[in-house]
PDB file of C-alpha atoms in Angstrom:
ATOM      1  CA  MET A  67    -203.414 -90.152 114.839  1.00  0.00           C
ATOM      2  CA  ALA A  68    -200.686 -91.699 112.712  1.00  0.00           C
ATOM      3  CA  LEU A  69    -202.680 -90.903 109.602  1.00  0.00           C
ATOM      4  CA  LEU A  70    -202.996 -87.279 110.708  1.00  0.00           C
ATOM      5  CA  THR A  71    -199.272 -87.069 111.388  1.00  0.00           C
ATOM      6  CA  GLY A  72    -198.485 -88.606 108.002  1.00  0.00           C
ATOM      7  CA  SER A  73    -200.738 -86.153 106.190  1.00  0.00           C
ATOM      8  CA  ARG A  74    -199.098 -83.246 107.994  1.00  0.00           C
ATOM      9  CA  SER A  75    -195.654 -84.545 106.985  1.00  0.00           C
ATOM     10  CA  ALA A  76    -196.756 -84.904 103.386  1.00  0.00           C
ATOM     11  CA  GLY A  77    -198.154 -81.364 103.397  1.00  0.00           C
ATOM     12  CA  THR A  78    -194.952 -80.014 104.876  1.00  0.00           C
ATOM     13  CA  GLY A  79    -192.911 -81.835 102.228  1.00  0.00           C
ATOM     14  CA  ALA A  80    -195.081 -80.446  99.435  1.00  0.00           C
ATOM     15  CA  ALA A  81    -194.789 -76.940 100.847  1.00  0.00           C
ATOM     16  CA  GLY A  82    -191.036 -77.337 101.030  1.00  0.00           C
ATOM     17  CA  THR A  83    -190.958 -78.468  97.414  1.00  0.00           C
ATOM     18  CA  ASN A  84    -193.056 -75.502  96.341  1.00  0.00           C
ATOM     19  CA  THR A  85    -190.831 -73.147  98.318  1.00  0.00           C
ATOM     20  CA  ALA A  86    -187.710 -74.622  96.727  1.00  0.00           C
ATOM     21  CA  GLY A  87    -189.271 -74.316  93.252  1.00  0.00           C
ATOM     22  CA  GLY A  88    -190.307 -70.734  93.941  1.00  0.00           C
ATOM     23  CA  GLY A  89    -186.827 -69.928  95.209  1.00  0.00           C
ATOM     24  CA  ALA A  90    -185.245 -71.354  92.071  1.00  0.00           C
ATOM     25  CA  ALA A  91    -187.615 -69.385  89.859  1.00  0.00           C
ATOM     26  CA  GLY A  92    -186.925 -66.238  91.864  1.00  0.00           C
ATOM     27  CA  GLY A  93    -183.192 -66.814  91.544  1.00  0.00           C
ATOM     28  CA  GLU A  94    -183.515 -67.185  87.768  1.00  0.00           C
ATOM     29  CA  GLU A  95    -185.524 -63.962  87.545  1.00  0.00           C
ATOM     30  CA  ALA A  96    -182.942 -62.120  89.627  1.00  0.00           C
ATOM     31  CA  ALA A  97    -180.131 -63.435  87.438  1.00  0.00           C
ATOM     32  CA  GLU A  98    -182.064 -62.370  84.346  1.00  0.00           C
ATOM     33  CA  ARG A  99    -182.510 -58.861  85.760  1.00  0.00           C
ATOM     34  CA  ARG A 100    -178.783 -58.671  86.518  1.00  0.00           C
ATOM     35  CA  ARG A 101    -177.939 -59.716  82.968  1.00  0.00           C
ATOM     36  CA  GLY A 102    -180.341 -57.066  81.657  1.00  0.00           C
ATOM     37  CA  ARG A 103    -178.669 -54.359  83.743  1.00  0.00           C
ATOM     38  CA  VAL A 104    -175.239 -55.477  82.553  1.00  0.00           C
ATOM     39  CA  GLY A 105    -176.464 -55.272  78.950  1.00  0.00           C
ATOM     40  CA  TYR A 106    -177.715 -51.722  79.458  1.00  0.00           C
ATOM     41  CA  LEU A 107    -174.392 -50.749  81.014  1.00  0.00           C
ATOM     42  CA  LEU A 108    -172.528 -52.203  78.035  1.00  0.00           C
ATOM     43  CA  ILE A 109    -174.500 -50.191  75.486  1.00  0.00           C
ATOM     44  CA  LEU A 110    -174.420 -47.001  77.574  1.00  0.00           C
ATOM     45  CA  PRO A 111    -171.017 -45.765  76.238  1.00  0.00           C
ATOM     46  CA  GLY A 112    -172.148 -46.248  72.653  1.00  0.00           C
ATOM     47  CA  PHE A 113    -175.428 -44.488  73.371  1.00  0.00           C
ATOM     48  CA  ILE A 114    -173.631 -41.524  74.945  1.00  0.00           C
ATOM     49  CA  PHE A 115    -171.213 -41.370  72.005  1.00  0.00           C
ATOM     50  CA  MET A 116    -174.072 -41.319  69.477  1.00  0.00           C
ATOM     51  CA  LEU A 117    -175.927 -38.704  71.502  1.00  0.00           C
ATOM     52  CA  LEU A 118    -172.931 -36.366  71.731  1.00  0.00           C
ATOM     53  CA  PHE A 119    -171.476 -36.808  68.262  1.00  0.00           C
ATOM     54  CA  PHE A 120    -174.518 -37.524  66.097  1.00  0.00           C
ATOM     55  CA  VAL A 121    -177.865 -36.558  67.606  1.00  0.00           C
ATOM     56  CA  LEU A 122    -176.807 -33.229  69.082  1.00  0.00           C
ATOM     57  CA  PRO A 123    -174.861 -32.147  65.941  1.00  0.00           C
ATOM     58  CA  VAL A 124    -177.892 -32.964  63.790  1.00  0.00           C
ATOM     59  CA  PHE A 125    -180.125 -30.770  65.944  1.00  0.00           C
ATOM     60  CA  SER A 126    -177.451 -28.072  65.899  1.00  0.00           C
ATOM     61  CA  LEU A 127    -177.330 -28.301  62.107  1.00  0.00           C
ATOM     62  CA  LEU A 128    -181.106 -27.999  61.916  1.00  0.00           C
ATOM     63  CA  ALA A 129    -181.110 -24.964  64.205  1.00  0.00           C
ATOM     64  CA  THR A 130    -178.323 -23.271  62.224  1.00  0.00           C
ATOM     65  CA  SER A 131    -180.186 -23.832  58.967  1.00  0.00           C
ATOM     66  CA  LEU A 132    -182.993 -21.614  60.286  1.00  0.00           C
ATOM     67  CA  TYR A 133    -180.771 -18.681  61.312  1.00  0.00           C
ATOM     68  CA  VAL A 134    -181.092 -15.261  59.667  1.00  0.00           C
ATOM     69  CA  LYS A 135    -178.626 -12.452  59.091  1.00  0.00           C
ATOM     70  CA  PRO A 136    -179.780  -9.108  60.536  1.00  0.00           C
ATOM     71  CA  GLU A 137    -179.530  -5.989  58.430  1.00  0.00           C
ATOM     72  CA  GLY A 138    -176.184  -4.286  58.792  1.00  0.00           C
ATOM     73  CA  ALA A 139    -174.569  -7.321  60.462  1.00  0.00           C
ATOM     74  CA  ASP A 140    -170.969  -8.226  59.721  1.00  0.00           C
ATOM     75  CA  VAL A 141    -169.968 -11.251  57.677  1.00  0.00           C
ATOM     76  CA  GLY A 142    -170.663 -14.456  59.553  1.00  0.00           C
ATOM     77  CA  GLN A 143    -173.053 -12.894  62.080  1.00  0.00           C
ATOM     78  CA  PHE A 144    -176.424 -14.620  62.309  1.00  0.00           C
ATOM     79  CA  VAL A 145    -179.188 -14.736  64.892  1.00  0.00           C
ATOM     80  CA  PRO A 146    -181.477 -17.655  65.831  1.00  0.00           C
ATOM     81  CA  ALA A 147    -184.808 -17.669  64.016  1.00  0.00           C
ATOM     82  CA  LEU A 148    -187.269 -19.970  62.267  1.00  0.00           C
ATOM     83  CA  GLU A 149    -186.535 -18.978  58.685  1.00  0.00           C
ATOM     84  CA  PHE A 150    -187.692 -22.010  56.695  1.00  0.00           C
ATOM     85  CA  GLY A 151    -187.288 -19.950  53.554  1.00  0.00           C
ATOM     86  CA  ASN A 152    -183.571 -20.788  53.655  1.00  0.00           C
ATOM     87  CA  TYR A 153    -184.427 -24.222  52.289  1.00  0.00           C
ATOM     88  CA  ALA A 154    -186.367 -22.814  49.365  1.00  0.00           C
ATOM     89  CA  VAL A 155    -183.539 -20.420  48.544  1.00  0.00           C
ATOM     90  CA  VAL A 156    -180.789 -23.054  48.473  1.00  0.00           C
ATOM     91  CA  LEU A 157    -182.940 -25.485  46.485  1.00  0.00           C
ATOM     92  CA  GLN A 158    -183.732 -22.816  43.933  1.00  0.00           C
ATOM     93  CA  ASN A 159    -180.075 -21.842  43.569  1.00  0.00           C
ATOM     94  CA  TYR A 160    -178.337 -25.217  43.799  1.00  0.00           C
ATOM     95  CA  TRP A 161    -180.775 -27.880  42.600  1.00  0.00           C
ATOM     96  CA  PRO A 162    -178.552 -28.704  39.557  1.00  0.00           C
ATOM     97  CA  ALA A 163    -175.668 -29.593  41.894  1.00  0.00           C
ATOM     98  CA  VAL A 164    -177.999 -31.757  43.992  1.00  0.00           C
ATOM     99  CA  VAL A 165    -179.292 -33.652  40.953  1.00  0.00           C
ATOM    100  CA  ARG A 166    -175.772 -33.981  39.557  1.00  0.00           C
ATOM    101  CA  SER A 167    -174.475 -35.390  42.845  1.00  0.00           C
ATOM    102  CA  PHE A 168    -177.112 -38.109  42.972  1.00  0.00           C
ATOM    103  CA  GLY A 169    -176.580 -38.879  39.272  1.00  0.00           C
ATOM    104  CA  PHE A 170    -172.810 -39.231  39.636  1.00  0.00           C
ATOM    105  CA  ALA A 171    -173.225 -41.354  42.759  1.00  0.00           C
ATOM    106  CA  LEU A 172    -175.740 -43.651  41.042  1.00  0.00           C
ATOM    107  CA  ILE A 173    -173.517 -44.177  37.986  1.00  0.00           C
ATOM    108  CA  ALA A 174    -170.477 -44.804  40.174  1.00  0.00           C
ATOM    109  CA  THR A 175    -172.439 -47.295  42.300  1.00  0.00           C
ATOM    110  CA  VAL A 176    -173.588 -49.258  39.256  1.00  0.00           C
ATOM    111  CA  ALA A 177    -170.062 -49.223  37.803  1.00  0.00           C
ATOM    112  CA  ALA A 178    -168.580 -50.381  41.113  1.00  0.00           C
ATOM    113  CA  LEU A 179    -171.138 -53.203  41.271  1.00  0.00           C
ATOM    114  CA  LEU A 180    -170.325 -54.349  37.721  1.00  0.00           C
ATOM    115  CA  ILE A 181    -166.606 -54.332  38.514  1.00  0.00           C
ATOM    116  CA  GLY A 182    -166.687 -55.433  42.150  1.00  0.00           C
ATOM    117  CA  TYR A 183    -169.059 -58.407  41.847  1.00  0.00           C
ATOM    118  CA  PRO A 184    -166.836 -60.426  39.456  1.00  0.00           C
ATOM    119  CA  MET A 185    -163.827 -59.606  41.626  1.00  0.00           C
ATOM    120  CA  ALA A 186    -165.590 -60.840  44.762  1.00  0.00           C
ATOM    121  CA  TYR A 187    -166.939 -63.917  42.968  1.00  0.00           C
ATOM    122  CA  LEU A 188    -163.498 -64.849  41.702  1.00  0.00           C
ATOM    123  CA  VAL A 189    -161.893 -64.590  45.133  1.00  0.00           C
ATOM    124  CA  ALA A 190    -164.710 -66.120  47.183  1.00  0.00           C
ATOM    125  CA  VAL A 191    -165.910 -68.920  44.893  1.00  0.00           C
ATOM    126  CA  ARG A 192    -163.478 -69.744  42.111  1.00  0.00           C
ATOM    127  CA  LEU A 193    -160.357 -69.463  44.266  1.00  0.00           C
ATOM    128  CA  ARG A 194    -161.857 -70.960  47.410  1.00  0.00           C
ATOM    129  CA  GLU A 195    -159.306 -73.778  47.466  1.00  0.00           C
ATOM    130  CA  HIS A 196    -156.299 -71.647  46.436  1.00  0.00           C
ATOM    131  CA  LYS A 197    -155.534 -70.038  49.775  1.00  0.00           C
ATOM    132  CA  LEU A 198    -152.337 -68.230  48.762  1.00  0.00           C
ATOM    133  CA  LEU A 199    -153.697 -66.649  45.580  1.00  0.00           C
ATOM    134  CA  LYS A 200    -156.930 -65.817  47.348  1.00  0.00           C
ATOM    135  CA  GLY A 201    -155.059 -64.009  50.109  1.00  0.00           C
ATOM    136  CA  ILE A 202    -152.982 -62.053  47.594  1.00  0.00           C
ATOM    137  CA  LEU A 203    -156.066 -60.874  45.715  1.00  0.00           C
ATOM    138  CA  LEU A 204    -157.788 -59.892  48.952  1.00  0.00           C
ATOM    139  CA  VAL A 205    -154.787 -57.781  49.880  1.00  0.00           C
ATOM    140  CA  LEU A 206    -154.914 -56.134  46.464  1.00  0.00           C
ATOM    141  CA  ILE A 207    -158.591 -55.264  46.972  1.00  0.00           C
ATOM    142  CA  ILE A 208    -157.876 -53.754  50.380  1.00  0.00           C
ATOM    143  CA  ALA A 209    -154.581 -52.122  49.310  1.00  0.00           C
ATOM    144  CA  PRO A 210    -156.144 -48.739  48.353  1.00  0.00           C
ATOM    145  CA  PHE A 211    -157.025 -48.214  52.019  1.00  0.00           C
ATOM    146  CA  PHE A 212    -153.314 -48.115  52.807  1.00  0.00           C
ATOM    147  CA  THR A 213    -152.912 -44.774  51.012  1.00  0.00           C
ATOM    148  CA  SER A 214    -154.591 -41.425  51.446  1.00  0.00           C
ATOM    149  CA  PHE A 215    -157.910 -40.774  49.713  1.00  0.00           C
ATOM    150  CA  ILE A 216    -156.509 -37.509  48.348  1.00  0.00           C
ATOM    151  CA  LEU A 217    -153.369 -39.190  47.011  1.00  0.00           C
ATOM    152  CA  ARG A 218    -155.415 -41.827  45.198  1.00  0.00           C
ATOM    153  CA  THR A 219    -157.549 -39.149  43.590  1.00  0.00           C
ATOM    154  CA  GLN A 220    -154.484 -37.115  42.671  1.00  0.00           C
ATOM    155  CA  ALA A 221    -153.052 -40.210  40.996  1.00  0.00           C
ATOM    156  CA  TRP A 222    -156.176 -40.477  38.850  1.00  0.00           C
ATOM    157  CA  LYS A 223    -155.726 -36.835  37.904  1.00  0.00           C
ATOM    158  CA  GLN A 224    -152.274 -37.703  36.557  1.00  0.00           C
ATOM    159  CA  ILE A 225    -153.556 -40.830  34.781  1.00  0.00           C
ATOM    160  CA  LEU A 226    -156.314 -38.904  32.998  1.00  0.00           C
ATOM    161  CA  ALA A 227    -154.206 -35.790  32.340  1.00  0.00           C
ATOM    162  CA  ASP A 228    -153.914 -34.406  28.817  1.00  0.00           C
ATOM    163  CA  GLU A 229    -150.325 -35.687  28.627  1.00  0.00           C
ATOM    164  CA  GLY A 230    -151.175 -38.986  30.315  1.00  0.00           C
ATOM    165  CA  PRO A 231    -151.220 -42.466  28.768  1.00  0.00           C
ATOM    166  CA  VAL A 232    -155.005 -42.843  28.631  1.00  0.00           C
ATOM    167  CA  VAL A 233    -155.609 -39.673  26.619  1.00  0.00           C
ATOM    168  CA  GLY A 234    -152.683 -40.532  24.339  1.00  0.00           C
ATOM    169  CA  ILE A 235    -154.067 -43.993  23.556  1.00  0.00           C
ATOM    170  CA  LEU A 236    -157.606 -42.699  22.974  1.00  0.00           C
ATOM    171  CA  ARG A 237    -156.300 -40.034  20.606  1.00  0.00           C
ATOM    172  CA  ALA A 238    -154.155 -42.577  18.766  1.00  0.00           C
ATOM    173  CA  VAL A 239    -157.168 -44.815  18.056  1.00  0.00           C
ATOM    174  CA  SER A 240    -159.350 -41.791  17.184  1.00  0.00           C
ATOM    175  CA  LEU A 241    -161.695 -42.287  20.124  1.00  0.00           C
ATOM    176  CA  LEU A 242    -160.867 -38.801  21.415  1.00  0.00           C
ATOM    177  CA  PRO A 243    -160.341 -35.633  19.360  1.00  0.00           C
ATOM    178  CA  ASP A 244    -156.886 -34.056  19.311  1.00  0.00           C
ATOM    179  CA  ASP A 245    -158.167 -31.206  21.464  1.00  0.00           C
ATOM    180  CA  GLY A 246    -160.300 -33.456  23.669  1.00  0.00           C
ATOM    181  CA  ARG A 247    -159.581 -34.118  27.319  1.00  0.00           C
ATOM    182  CA  LEU A 248    -160.763 -36.319  30.166  1.00  0.00           C
ATOM    183  CA  THR A 249    -159.975 -34.211  33.231  1.00  0.00           C
ATOM    184  CA  ALA A 250    -162.495 -31.568  34.268  1.00  0.00           C
ATOM    185  CA  THR A 251    -165.270 -33.786  32.896  1.00  0.00           C
ATOM    186  CA  ALA A 252    -168.061 -35.831  34.394  1.00  0.00           C
ATOM    187  CA  PHE A 253    -166.294 -38.969  33.137  1.00  0.00           C
ATOM    188  CA  ALA A 254    -163.241 -38.225  35.261  1.00  0.00           C
ATOM    189  CA  VAL A 255    -165.317 -37.553  38.379  1.00  0.00           C
ATOM    190  CA  VAL A 256    -167.280 -40.798  37.976  1.00  0.00           C
ATOM    191  CA  CYS A 257    -164.039 -42.740  37.386  1.00  0.00           C
ATOM    192  CA  GLY A 258    -162.594 -41.323  40.596  1.00  0.00           C
ATOM    193  CA  LEU A 259    -165.725 -42.112  42.578  1.00  0.00           C
ATOM    194  CA  THR A 260    -165.868 -45.658  41.208  1.00  0.00           C
ATOM    195  CA  TYR A 261    -162.235 -46.395  41.981  1.00  0.00           C
ATOM    196  CA  ASN A 262    -162.178 -44.863  45.457  1.00  0.00           C
ATOM    197  CA  PHE A 263    -165.336 -46.628  46.629  1.00  0.00           C
ATOM    198  CA  LEU A 264    -164.805 -49.944  44.817  1.00  0.00           C
ATOM    199  CA  PRO A 265    -163.495 -51.760  47.945  1.00  0.00           C
ATOM    200  CA  PHE A 266    -166.656 -50.768  49.812  1.00  0.00           C
ATOM    201  CA  MET A 267    -168.603 -52.636  47.153  1.00  0.00           C
ATOM    202  CA  ALA A 268    -166.388 -55.678  46.695  1.00  0.00           C
ATOM    203  CA  LEU A 269    -165.755 -56.582  50.342  1.00  0.00           C
ATOM    204  CA  PRO A 270    -169.413 -56.968  51.501  1.00  0.00           C
ATOM    205  CA  ILE A 271    -170.184 -59.040  48.392  1.00  0.00           C
ATOM    206  CA  TYR A 272    -167.124 -61.175  49.086  1.00  0.00           C
ATOM    207  CA  ALA A 273    -168.299 -61.742  52.663  1.00  0.00           C
ATOM    208  CA  SER A 274    -171.710 -62.946  51.456  1.00  0.00           C
ATOM    209  CA  LEU A 275    -170.249 -65.237  48.790  1.00  0.00           C
ATOM    210  CA  GLU A 276    -167.698 -66.610  51.245  1.00  0.00           C
ATOM    211  CA  ARG A 277    -170.513 -67.823  53.536  1.00  0.00           C
ATOM    212  CA  MET A 278    -172.360 -69.456  50.668  1.00  0.00           C
ATOM    213  CA  ASP A 279    -172.357 -73.263  50.439  1.00  0.00           C
ATOM    214  CA  VAL A 280    -170.647 -74.102  47.125  1.00  0.00           C
ATOM    215  CA  ARG A 281    -172.516 -77.394  47.027  1.00  0.00           C
ATOM    216  CA  LEU A 282    -175.629 -75.446  46.071  1.00  0.00           C
ATOM    217  CA  ILE A 283    -173.921 -74.346  42.864  1.00  0.00           C
ATOM    218  CA  GLU A 284    -172.826 -77.923  42.198  1.00  0.00           C
ATOM    219  CA  ALA A 285    -176.395 -79.081  42.783  1.00  0.00           C
ATOM    220  CA  GLY A 286    -177.602 -76.624  40.159  1.00  0.00           C
ATOM    221  CA  GLY A 287    -175.199 -78.178  37.659  1.00  0.00           C
ATOM    222  CA  ASP A 288    -176.333 -81.673  38.625  1.00  0.00           C
ATOM    223  CA  LEU A 289    -179.913 -80.621  37.880  1.00  0.00           C
ATOM    224  CA  TYR A 290    -178.854 -79.586  34.351  1.00  0.00           C
ATOM    225  CA  ALA A 291    -179.141 -75.850  34.987  1.00  0.00           C
ATOM    226  CA  SER A 292    -176.931 -73.674  32.807  1.00  0.00           C
ATOM    227  CA  PRO A 293    -174.266 -71.514  34.496  1.00  0.00           C
ATOM    228  CA  VAL A 294    -176.374 -68.419  33.817  1.00  0.00           C
ATOM    229  CA  GLU A 295    -179.457 -70.027  35.310  1.00  0.00           C
ATOM    230  CA  THR A 296    -177.494 -71.239  38.330  1.00  0.00           C
ATOM    231  CA  PHE A 297    -176.137 -67.748  38.911  1.00  0.00           C
ATOM    232  CA  ARG A 298    -179.584 -66.176  38.517  1.00  0.00           C
ATOM    233  CA  ARG A 299    -181.420 -68.600  40.785  1.00  0.00           C
ATOM    234  CA  ILE A 300    -178.773 -69.515  43.378  1.00  0.00           C
ATOM    235  CA  THR A 301    -175.623 -67.405  43.506  1.00  0.00           C
ATOM    236  CA  PHE A 302    -177.026 -63.933  43.068  1.00  0.00           C
ATOM    237  CA  PRO A 303    -179.992 -64.316  45.482  1.00  0.00           C
ATOM    238  CA  LEU A 304    -177.671 -65.675  48.179  1.00  0.00           C
ATOM    239  CA  SER A 305    -175.316 -62.718  47.706  1.00  0.00           C
ATOM    240  CA  LEU A 306    -178.055 -60.065  47.903  1.00  0.00           C
ATOM    241  CA  PRO A 307    -177.199 -59.037  51.492  1.00  0.00           C
ATOM    242  CA  GLY A 308    -173.678 -58.204  50.347  1.00  0.00           C
ATOM    243  CA  VAL A 309    -174.956 -56.406  47.250  1.00  0.00           C
ATOM    244  CA  MET A 310    -177.322 -54.368  49.400  1.00  0.00           C
ATOM    245  CA  ALA A 311    -174.605 -53.427  51.884  1.00  0.00           C
ATOM    246  CA  GLY A 312    -172.099 -52.647  49.127  1.00  0.00           C
ATOM    247  CA  THR A 313    -174.450 -50.388  47.191  1.00  0.00           C
ATOM    248  CA  LEU A 314    -175.337 -48.439  50.328  1.00  0.00           C
ATOM    249  CA  LEU A 315    -171.700 -48.110  51.411  1.00  0.00           C
ATOM    250  CA  THR A 316    -170.857 -46.805  47.941  1.00  0.00           C
ATOM    251  CA  PHE A 317    -173.828 -44.603  47.124  1.00  0.00           C
ATOM    252  CA  ILE A 318    -174.108 -42.726  50.426  1.00  0.00           C
ATOM    253  CA  PRO A 319    -170.528 -41.381  50.679  1.00  0.00           C
ATOM    254  CA  ALA A 320    -170.293 -40.861  46.906  1.00  0.00           C
ATOM    255  CA  THR A 321    -173.289 -38.519  46.986  1.00  0.00           C
ATOM    256  CA  GLY A 322    -171.628 -36.117  49.392  1.00  0.00           C
ATOM    257  CA  ASP A 323    -168.114 -36.525  47.992  1.00  0.00           C
ATOM    258  CA  TYR A 324    -165.975 -33.427  47.698  1.00  0.00           C
ATOM    259  CA  ILE A 325    -162.443 -34.571  46.810  1.00  0.00           C
ATOM    260  CA  ASN A 326    -163.148 -36.244  43.461  1.00  0.00           C
ATOM    261  CA  ALA A 327    -165.305 -33.390  42.217  1.00  0.00           C
ATOM    262  CA  ALA A 328    -162.731 -30.798  43.296  1.00  0.00           C
ATOM    263  CA  LEU A 329    -159.635 -32.528  41.901  1.00  0.00           C
ATOM    264  CA  LEU A 330    -160.993 -34.292  38.817  1.00  0.00           C
ATOM    265  CA  GLY A 331    -163.753 -31.858  37.874  1.00  0.00           C
ATOM    266  CA  ASN A 332    -163.608 -28.414  39.428  1.00  0.00           C
ATOM    267  CA  ASN A 333    -165.876 -26.613  36.987  1.00  0.00           C
ATOM    268  CA  GLN A 334    -169.524 -25.666  36.759  1.00  0.00           C
ATOM    269  CA  ASN A 335    -170.518 -28.820  34.881  1.00  0.00           C
ATOM    270  CA  THR A 336    -169.007 -31.145  37.496  1.00  0.00           C
ATOM    271  CA  THR A 337    -169.853 -29.296  40.712  1.00  0.00           C
ATOM    272  CA  MET A 338    -171.288 -31.605  43.356  1.00  0.00           C
ATOM    273  CA  ILE A 339    -173.178 -30.719  46.497  1.00  0.00           C
ATOM    274  CA  GLY A 340    -170.123 -31.254  48.695  1.00  0.00           C
ATOM    275  CA  GLN A 341    -168.306 -28.458  46.887  1.00  0.00           C
ATOM    276  CA  VAL A 342    -171.280 -26.131  47.302  1.00  0.00           C
ATOM    277  CA  ILE A 343    -171.498 -26.821  51.029  1.00  0.00           C
ATOM    278  CA  ASP A 344    -167.776 -26.248  51.413  1.00  0.00           C
ATOM    279  CA  SER A 345    -168.034 -22.962  49.531  1.00  0.00           C
ATOM    280  CA  ARG A 346    -171.003 -21.731  51.579  1.00  0.00           C
ATOM    281  CA  PHE A 347    -169.294 -22.617  54.866  1.00  0.00           C
ATOM    282  CA  PHE A 348    -165.736 -21.435  54.329  1.00  0.00           C
ATOM    283  CA  ARG A 349    -165.774 -18.911  51.494  1.00  0.00           C
ATOM    284  CA  VAL A 350    -169.127 -17.159  51.381  1.00  0.00           C
ATOM    285  CA  VAL A 351    -169.624 -17.707  55.145  1.00  0.00           C
ATOM    286  CA  ASP A 352    -173.306 -18.508  54.682  1.00  0.00           C
ATOM    287  CA  TYR A 353    -173.803 -20.858  57.625  1.00  0.00           C
ATOM    288  CA  PRO A 354    -177.611 -21.105  57.336  1.00  0.00           C
ATOM    289  CA  GLY A 355    -177.433 -21.896  53.607  1.00  0.00           C
ATOM    290  CA  ALA A 356    -174.701 -24.496  54.043  1.00  0.00           C
ATOM    291  CA  SER A 357    -176.548 -26.076  56.961  1.00  0.00           C
ATOM    292  CA  ALA A 358    -179.814 -26.162  54.983  1.00  0.00           C
ATOM    293  CA  LEU A 359    -178.060 -27.911  52.090  1.00  0.00           C
ATOM    294  CA  SER A 360    -176.435 -30.406  54.460  1.00  0.00           C
ATOM    295  CA  PHE A 361    -179.727 -31.183  56.172  1.00  0.00           C
ATOM    296  CA  LEU A 362    -181.544 -31.562  52.848  1.00  0.00           C
ATOM    297  CA  LEU A 363    -178.827 -33.900  51.603  1.00  0.00           C
ATOM    298  CA  MET A 364    -179.118 -36.015  54.733  1.00  0.00           C
ATOM    299  CA  LEU A 365    -182.914 -36.219  54.447  1.00  0.00           C
ATOM    300  CA  ALA A 366    -182.773 -37.073  50.744  1.00  0.00           C
ATOM    301  CA  ILE A 367    -180.241 -39.854  51.306  1.00  0.00           C
ATOM    302  CA  LEU A 368    -182.249 -41.236  54.233  1.00  0.00           C
ATOM    303  CA  PHE A 369    -185.433 -41.251  52.152  1.00  0.00           C
ATOM    304  CA  LEU A 370    -183.765 -42.962  49.187  1.00  0.00           C
ATOM    305  CA  VAL A 371    -182.085 -45.563  51.418  1.00  0.00           C
ATOM    306  CA  LEU A 372    -185.366 -46.422  53.154  1.00  0.00           C
ATOM    307  CA  LEU A 373    -187.124 -46.641  49.803  1.00  0.00           C
ATOM    308  CA  TYR A 374    -184.366 -48.840  48.402  1.00  0.00           C
ATOM    309  CA  VAL A 375    -184.330 -51.206  51.368  1.00  0.00           C
ATOM    310  CA  ARG A 376    -188.120 -51.434  51.365  1.00  0.00           C
ATOM    311  CA  ARG A 377    -188.242 -52.183  47.662  1.00  0.00           C
ATOM    312  CA  PHE A 378    -185.217 -54.407  47.167  1.00  0.00           C
ATOM    313  CA  GLY A 379    -184.187 -55.345  50.712  1.00  0.00           C
ATOM    314  CA  THR A 380    -183.773 -58.902  51.891  1.00  0.00           C
ATOM    315  CA  LYS A 381    -185.239 -60.433  55.021  1.00  0.00           C
ATOM    316  CA  GLU A 382    -181.794 -60.529  56.601  1.00  0.00           C
ATOM    317  CA  LEU A 383    -181.443 -56.757  56.242  1.00  0.00           C
ATOM    318  CA  MET A 384    -185.016 -55.921  57.253  1.00  0.00           C
TER     319      MET A 384
END
């Protein structure tokens, strides 16, 4: 009888232990579900913002690009349709501007990389211990953001003007003919793009180099690697996330730029796709054509970015 009572007590104790363990597990699951609901609530405002101000406008742009103008309709009057021929028409008429836009953006991106990488390397690596000078140079890199984009471009128009110092020096050393000019040329547009988007290139590279362990560079020197070899095998690979981010932040907005092409170029040989879209929207009042160009530009940039990330992307970005 005592043995039976003892076995019952042991069974009851085991059941109580199992119940307590199950309760603890259930409490953890409930807490996990609550944390999940809180996470969804936190991302809900951002999701709604993206839905209202990105997804819906994109679908609206796509719908507008398929509109048609009825015969006899007034200027700016279009009706909903599925006219995919609008895309063929705008490509046939404006493909030089599209190609030129991507060409200018690519050259400006490469130029910004060649200028911005040494700047970022100097501040992040060489001046790592010089806090004051490092802070001053960082402020100088960010300083263009303190002024208007249009004012910065207008300043470049004055610098490259026919009466400006740059043209005068180039003419004095016979690098530019007496009747030559820099404004209203592709050179001026690319210079403006490079300057205006240079901080977008330098800052991501600086952030990557700042996180890098300098002892790795010192180890390369200890292993008798030349500075070039150390940069090729250690520094540059570790900075690739910043290079990737900088090139994307430069190339994407430069492709659709309007201000530099309008102020520094403003002729048929420097027309970029942003100018064409602006003209179709506000001057010709061709909403379907402008929308088709905008949608094609967005698709082309998305395709090139995906191709670029797939081909040259790092594991951190993928």
